[in-house]
Tab-separated table of N, CA and C in Angstrom:
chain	number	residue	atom	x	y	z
A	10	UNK	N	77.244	110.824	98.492
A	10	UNK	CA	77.874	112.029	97.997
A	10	UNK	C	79.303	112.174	98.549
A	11	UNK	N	79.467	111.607	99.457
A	11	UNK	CA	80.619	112.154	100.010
A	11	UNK	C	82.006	110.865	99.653
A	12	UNK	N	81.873	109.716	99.168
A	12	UNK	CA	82.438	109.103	98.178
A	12	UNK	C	83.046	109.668	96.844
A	13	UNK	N	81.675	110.219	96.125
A	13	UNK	CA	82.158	110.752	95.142
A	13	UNK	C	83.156	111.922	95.320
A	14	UNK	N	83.104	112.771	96.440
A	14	UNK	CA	83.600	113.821	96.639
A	14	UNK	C	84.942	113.713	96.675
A	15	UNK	N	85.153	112.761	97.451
A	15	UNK	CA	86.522	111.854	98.128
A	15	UNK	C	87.290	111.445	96.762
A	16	UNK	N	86.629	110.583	95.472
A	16	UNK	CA	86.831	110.564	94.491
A	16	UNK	C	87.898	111.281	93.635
A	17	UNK	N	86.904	112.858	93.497
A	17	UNK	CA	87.266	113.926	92.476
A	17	UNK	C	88.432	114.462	93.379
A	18	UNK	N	88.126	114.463	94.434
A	18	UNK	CA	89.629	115.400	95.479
A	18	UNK	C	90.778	114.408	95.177
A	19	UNK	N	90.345	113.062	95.333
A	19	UNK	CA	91.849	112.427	95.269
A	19	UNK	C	92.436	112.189	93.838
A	20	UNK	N	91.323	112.470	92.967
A	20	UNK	CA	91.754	112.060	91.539
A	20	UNK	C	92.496	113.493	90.853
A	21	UNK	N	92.161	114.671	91.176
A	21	UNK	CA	92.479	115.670	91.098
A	21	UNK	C	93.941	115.714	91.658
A	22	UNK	N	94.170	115.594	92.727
A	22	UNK	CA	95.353	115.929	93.242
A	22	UNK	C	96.498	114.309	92.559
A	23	UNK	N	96.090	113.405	92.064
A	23	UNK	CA	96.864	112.814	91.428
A	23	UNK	C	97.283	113.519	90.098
A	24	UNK	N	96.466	113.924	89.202
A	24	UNK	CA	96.317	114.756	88.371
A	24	UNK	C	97.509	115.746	88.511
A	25	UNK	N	97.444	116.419	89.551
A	25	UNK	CA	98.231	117.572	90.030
A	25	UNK	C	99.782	117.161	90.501
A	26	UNK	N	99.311	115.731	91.051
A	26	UNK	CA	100.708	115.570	91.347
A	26	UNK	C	101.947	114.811	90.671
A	27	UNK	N	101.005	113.852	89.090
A	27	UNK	CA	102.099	113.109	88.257
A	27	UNK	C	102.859	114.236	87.592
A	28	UNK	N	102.531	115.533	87.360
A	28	UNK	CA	103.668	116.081	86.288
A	28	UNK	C	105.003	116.670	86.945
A	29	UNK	N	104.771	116.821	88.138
A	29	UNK	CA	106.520	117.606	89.224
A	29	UNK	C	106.600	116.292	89.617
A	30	UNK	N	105.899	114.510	89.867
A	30	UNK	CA	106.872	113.740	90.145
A	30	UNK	C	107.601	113.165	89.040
A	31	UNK	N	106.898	113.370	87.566
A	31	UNK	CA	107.951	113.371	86.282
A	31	UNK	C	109.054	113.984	86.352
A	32	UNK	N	108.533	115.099	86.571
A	32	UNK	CA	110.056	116.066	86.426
A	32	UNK	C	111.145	115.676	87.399
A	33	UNK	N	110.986	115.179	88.685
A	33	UNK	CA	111.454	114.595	89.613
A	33	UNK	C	112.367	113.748	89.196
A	34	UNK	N	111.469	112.699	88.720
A	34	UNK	CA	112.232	111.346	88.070
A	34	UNK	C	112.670	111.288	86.908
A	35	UNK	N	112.490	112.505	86.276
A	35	UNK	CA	114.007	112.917	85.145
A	35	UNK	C	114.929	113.727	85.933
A	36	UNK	N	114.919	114.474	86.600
A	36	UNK	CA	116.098	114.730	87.019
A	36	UNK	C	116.522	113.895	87.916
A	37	UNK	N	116.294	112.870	88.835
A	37	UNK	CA	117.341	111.628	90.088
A	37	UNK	C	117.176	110.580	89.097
A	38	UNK	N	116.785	110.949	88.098
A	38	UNK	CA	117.041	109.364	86.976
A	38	UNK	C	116.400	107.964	87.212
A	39	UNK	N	115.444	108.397	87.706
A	39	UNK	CA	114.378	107.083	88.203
A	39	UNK	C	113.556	106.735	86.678
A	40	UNK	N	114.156	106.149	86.246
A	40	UNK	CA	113.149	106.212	84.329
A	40	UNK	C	113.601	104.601	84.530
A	41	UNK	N	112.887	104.264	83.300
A	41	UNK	CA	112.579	103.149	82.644
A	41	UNK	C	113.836	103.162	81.377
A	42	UNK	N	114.401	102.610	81.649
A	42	UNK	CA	115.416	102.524	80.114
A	42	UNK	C	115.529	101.622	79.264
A	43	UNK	N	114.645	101.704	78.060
A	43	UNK	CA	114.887	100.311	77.578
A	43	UNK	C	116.019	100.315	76.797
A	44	UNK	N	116.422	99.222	76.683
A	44	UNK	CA	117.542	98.822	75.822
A	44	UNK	C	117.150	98.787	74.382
A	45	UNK	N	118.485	99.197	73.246
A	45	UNK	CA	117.665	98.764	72.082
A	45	UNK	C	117.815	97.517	71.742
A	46	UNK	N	118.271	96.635	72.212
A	46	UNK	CA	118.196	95.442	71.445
A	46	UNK	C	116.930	93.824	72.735
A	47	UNK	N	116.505	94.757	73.655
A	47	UNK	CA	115.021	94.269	74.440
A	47	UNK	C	114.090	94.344	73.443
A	48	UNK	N	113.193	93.158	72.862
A	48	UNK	CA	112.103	93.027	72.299
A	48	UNK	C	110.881	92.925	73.171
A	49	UNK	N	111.086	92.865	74.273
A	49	UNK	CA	109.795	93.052	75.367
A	49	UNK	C	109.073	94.638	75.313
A	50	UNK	N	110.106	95.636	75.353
A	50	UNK	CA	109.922	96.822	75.304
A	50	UNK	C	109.350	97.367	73.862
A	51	UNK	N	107.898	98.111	74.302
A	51	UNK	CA	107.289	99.021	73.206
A	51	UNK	C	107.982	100.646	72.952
A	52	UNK	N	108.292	101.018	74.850
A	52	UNK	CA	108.729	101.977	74.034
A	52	UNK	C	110.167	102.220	74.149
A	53	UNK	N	110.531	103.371	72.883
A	53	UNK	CA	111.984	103.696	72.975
A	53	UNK	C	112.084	104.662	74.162
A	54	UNK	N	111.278	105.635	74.397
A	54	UNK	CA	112.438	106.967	75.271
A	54	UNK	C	112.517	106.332	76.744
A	55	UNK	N	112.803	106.909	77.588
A	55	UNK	CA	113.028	107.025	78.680
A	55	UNK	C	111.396	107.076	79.423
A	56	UNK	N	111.000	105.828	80.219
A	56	UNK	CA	109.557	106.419	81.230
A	56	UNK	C	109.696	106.359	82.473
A	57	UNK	N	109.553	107.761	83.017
A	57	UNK	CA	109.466	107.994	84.473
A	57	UNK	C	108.438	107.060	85.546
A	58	UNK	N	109.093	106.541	86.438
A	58	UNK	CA	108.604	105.461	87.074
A	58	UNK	C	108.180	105.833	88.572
A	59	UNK	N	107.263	107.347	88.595
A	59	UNK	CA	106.637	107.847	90.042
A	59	UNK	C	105.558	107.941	90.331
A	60	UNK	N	105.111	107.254	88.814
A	60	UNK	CA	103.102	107.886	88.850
A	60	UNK	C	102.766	106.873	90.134
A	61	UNK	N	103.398	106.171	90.640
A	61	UNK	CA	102.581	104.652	91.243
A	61	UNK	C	102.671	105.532	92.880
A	62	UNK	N	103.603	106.447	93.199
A	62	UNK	CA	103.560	107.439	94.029
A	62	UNK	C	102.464	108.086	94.605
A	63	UNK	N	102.340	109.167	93.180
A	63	UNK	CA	101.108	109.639	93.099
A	63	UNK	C	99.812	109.159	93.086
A	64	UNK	N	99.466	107.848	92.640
A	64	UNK	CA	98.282	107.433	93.088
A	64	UNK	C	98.307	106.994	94.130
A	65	UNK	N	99.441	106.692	94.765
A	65	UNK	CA	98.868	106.010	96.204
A	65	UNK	C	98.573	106.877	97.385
A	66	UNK	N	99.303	108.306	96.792
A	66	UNK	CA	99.366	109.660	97.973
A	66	UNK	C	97.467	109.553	97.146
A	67	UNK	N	97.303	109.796	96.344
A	67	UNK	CA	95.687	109.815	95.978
A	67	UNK	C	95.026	108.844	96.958
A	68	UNK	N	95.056	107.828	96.302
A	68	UNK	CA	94.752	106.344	97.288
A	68	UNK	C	94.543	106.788	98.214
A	69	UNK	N	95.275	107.088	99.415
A	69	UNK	CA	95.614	107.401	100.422
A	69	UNK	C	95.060	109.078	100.852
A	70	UNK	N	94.601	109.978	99.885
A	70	UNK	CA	93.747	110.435	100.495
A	70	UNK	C	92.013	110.280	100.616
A	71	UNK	N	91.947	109.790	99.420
A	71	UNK	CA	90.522	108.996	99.547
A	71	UNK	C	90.412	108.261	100.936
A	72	UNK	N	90.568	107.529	100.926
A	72	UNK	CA	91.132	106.347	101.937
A	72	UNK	C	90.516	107.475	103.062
A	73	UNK	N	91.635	108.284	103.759
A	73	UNK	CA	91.408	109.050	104.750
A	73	UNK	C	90.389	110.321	104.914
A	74	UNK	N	89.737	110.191	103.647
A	74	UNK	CA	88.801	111.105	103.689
A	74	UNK	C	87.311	110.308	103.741
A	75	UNK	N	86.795	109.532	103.149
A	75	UNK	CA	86.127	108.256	103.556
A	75	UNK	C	85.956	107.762	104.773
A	76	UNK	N	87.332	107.318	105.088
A	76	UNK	CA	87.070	106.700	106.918
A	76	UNK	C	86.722	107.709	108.199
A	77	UNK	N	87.260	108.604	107.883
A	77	UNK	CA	87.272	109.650	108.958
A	77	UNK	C	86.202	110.710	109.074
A	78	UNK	N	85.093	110.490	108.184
A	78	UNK	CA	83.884	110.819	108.098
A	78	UNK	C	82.956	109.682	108.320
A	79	UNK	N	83.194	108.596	108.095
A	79	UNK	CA	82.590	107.515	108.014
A	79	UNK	C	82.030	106.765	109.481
A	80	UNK	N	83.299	107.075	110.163
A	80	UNK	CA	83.582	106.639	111.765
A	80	UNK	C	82.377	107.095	112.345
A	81	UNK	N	81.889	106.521	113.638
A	81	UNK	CA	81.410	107.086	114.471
A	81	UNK	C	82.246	108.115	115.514
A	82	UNK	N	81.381	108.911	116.289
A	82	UNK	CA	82.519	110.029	116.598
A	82	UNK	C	82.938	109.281	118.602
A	83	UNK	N	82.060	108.023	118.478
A	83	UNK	CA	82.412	107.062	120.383
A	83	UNK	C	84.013	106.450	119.951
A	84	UNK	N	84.888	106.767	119.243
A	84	UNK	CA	85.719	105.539	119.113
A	84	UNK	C	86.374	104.717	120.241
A	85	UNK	N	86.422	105.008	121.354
A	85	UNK	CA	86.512	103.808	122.721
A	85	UNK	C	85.943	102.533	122.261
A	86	UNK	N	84.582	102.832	122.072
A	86	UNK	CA	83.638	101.546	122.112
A	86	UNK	C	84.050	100.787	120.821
A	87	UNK	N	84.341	101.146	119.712
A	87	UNK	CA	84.805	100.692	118.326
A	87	UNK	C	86.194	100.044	118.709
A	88	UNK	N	87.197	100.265	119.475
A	88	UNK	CA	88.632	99.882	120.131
A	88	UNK	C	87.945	98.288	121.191
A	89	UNK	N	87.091	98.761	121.836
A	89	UNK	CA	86.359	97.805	122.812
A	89	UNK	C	85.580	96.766	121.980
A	90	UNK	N	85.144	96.870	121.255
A	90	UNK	CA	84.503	96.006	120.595
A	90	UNK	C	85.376	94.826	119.682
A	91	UNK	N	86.303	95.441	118.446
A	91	UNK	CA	87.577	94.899	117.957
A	91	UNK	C	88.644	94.326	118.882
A	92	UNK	N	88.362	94.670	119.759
A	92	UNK	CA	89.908	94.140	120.476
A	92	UNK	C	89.487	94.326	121.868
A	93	UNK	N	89.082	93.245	122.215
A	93	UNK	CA	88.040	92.594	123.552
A	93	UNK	C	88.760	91.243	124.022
A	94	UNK	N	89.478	91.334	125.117
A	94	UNK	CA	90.350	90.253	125.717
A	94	UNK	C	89.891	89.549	126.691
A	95	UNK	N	89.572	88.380	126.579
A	95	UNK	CA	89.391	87.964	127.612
A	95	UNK	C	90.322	87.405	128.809
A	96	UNK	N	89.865	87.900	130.056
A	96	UNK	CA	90.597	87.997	131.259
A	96	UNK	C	91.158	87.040	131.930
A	97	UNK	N	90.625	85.655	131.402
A	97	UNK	CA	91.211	84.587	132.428
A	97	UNK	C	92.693	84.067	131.381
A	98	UNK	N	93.298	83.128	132.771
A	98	UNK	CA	94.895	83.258	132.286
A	98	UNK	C	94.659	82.277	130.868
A	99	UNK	N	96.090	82.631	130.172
A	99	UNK	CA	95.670	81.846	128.699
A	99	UNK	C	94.664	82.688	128.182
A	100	UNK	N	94.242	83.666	128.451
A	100	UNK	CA	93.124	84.592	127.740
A	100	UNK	C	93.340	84.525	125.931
A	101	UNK	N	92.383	84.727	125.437
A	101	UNK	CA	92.308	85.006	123.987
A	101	UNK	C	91.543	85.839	123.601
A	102	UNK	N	92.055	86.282	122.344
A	102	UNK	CA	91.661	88.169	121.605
A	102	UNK	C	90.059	87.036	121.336
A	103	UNK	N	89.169	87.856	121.378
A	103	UNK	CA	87.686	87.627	121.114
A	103	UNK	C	87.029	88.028	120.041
């Protein structure tokens, strides 16, 4: 449950957050301009190029809403375990 939850919160707030970073990137002129004489290009107007923003601030709260429930609440021993050195000279990460 708490995946899915993580889900709808981060998909929501992408939701919420592509239409003011449009407006954004029409006004500092961050668009897509195709040329008219580019045959690669489908479209003609101008496309704002911030959505990749917004999903990653999404991304990125999933992400942190997932792990940080997910964790155990010892994290020493999780630090101790990952990254365990051994002591003699010339030592190596374990």
């Amino acid at each position: 449950m708490l995946y899915v939850g993580a889900f709808v919160i981060s998909m929501l707030l992408v939701l919420l957050l592509i239409p003011p970073f449009r407006k954004l990137a029409i006004n500092i002129d961050f668009v897509d301009k195709p040329r008219p004489d580019s045959e690669r290009k489908i479209h003609r107007e101008p496309i704002p190029l911030t959505a990749g923003i917004a999903i990653f601030i999404g991304f990125f709260c999933y992400i942190f809403c997932v792990y940080r429930n997910d964790q155990p609440r010892d994290r020493w021993n999780i630090r101790r375990q990952h990254f365990d050195f051994d002591h003699r000279p010339g030592g190596r990460l374990v």
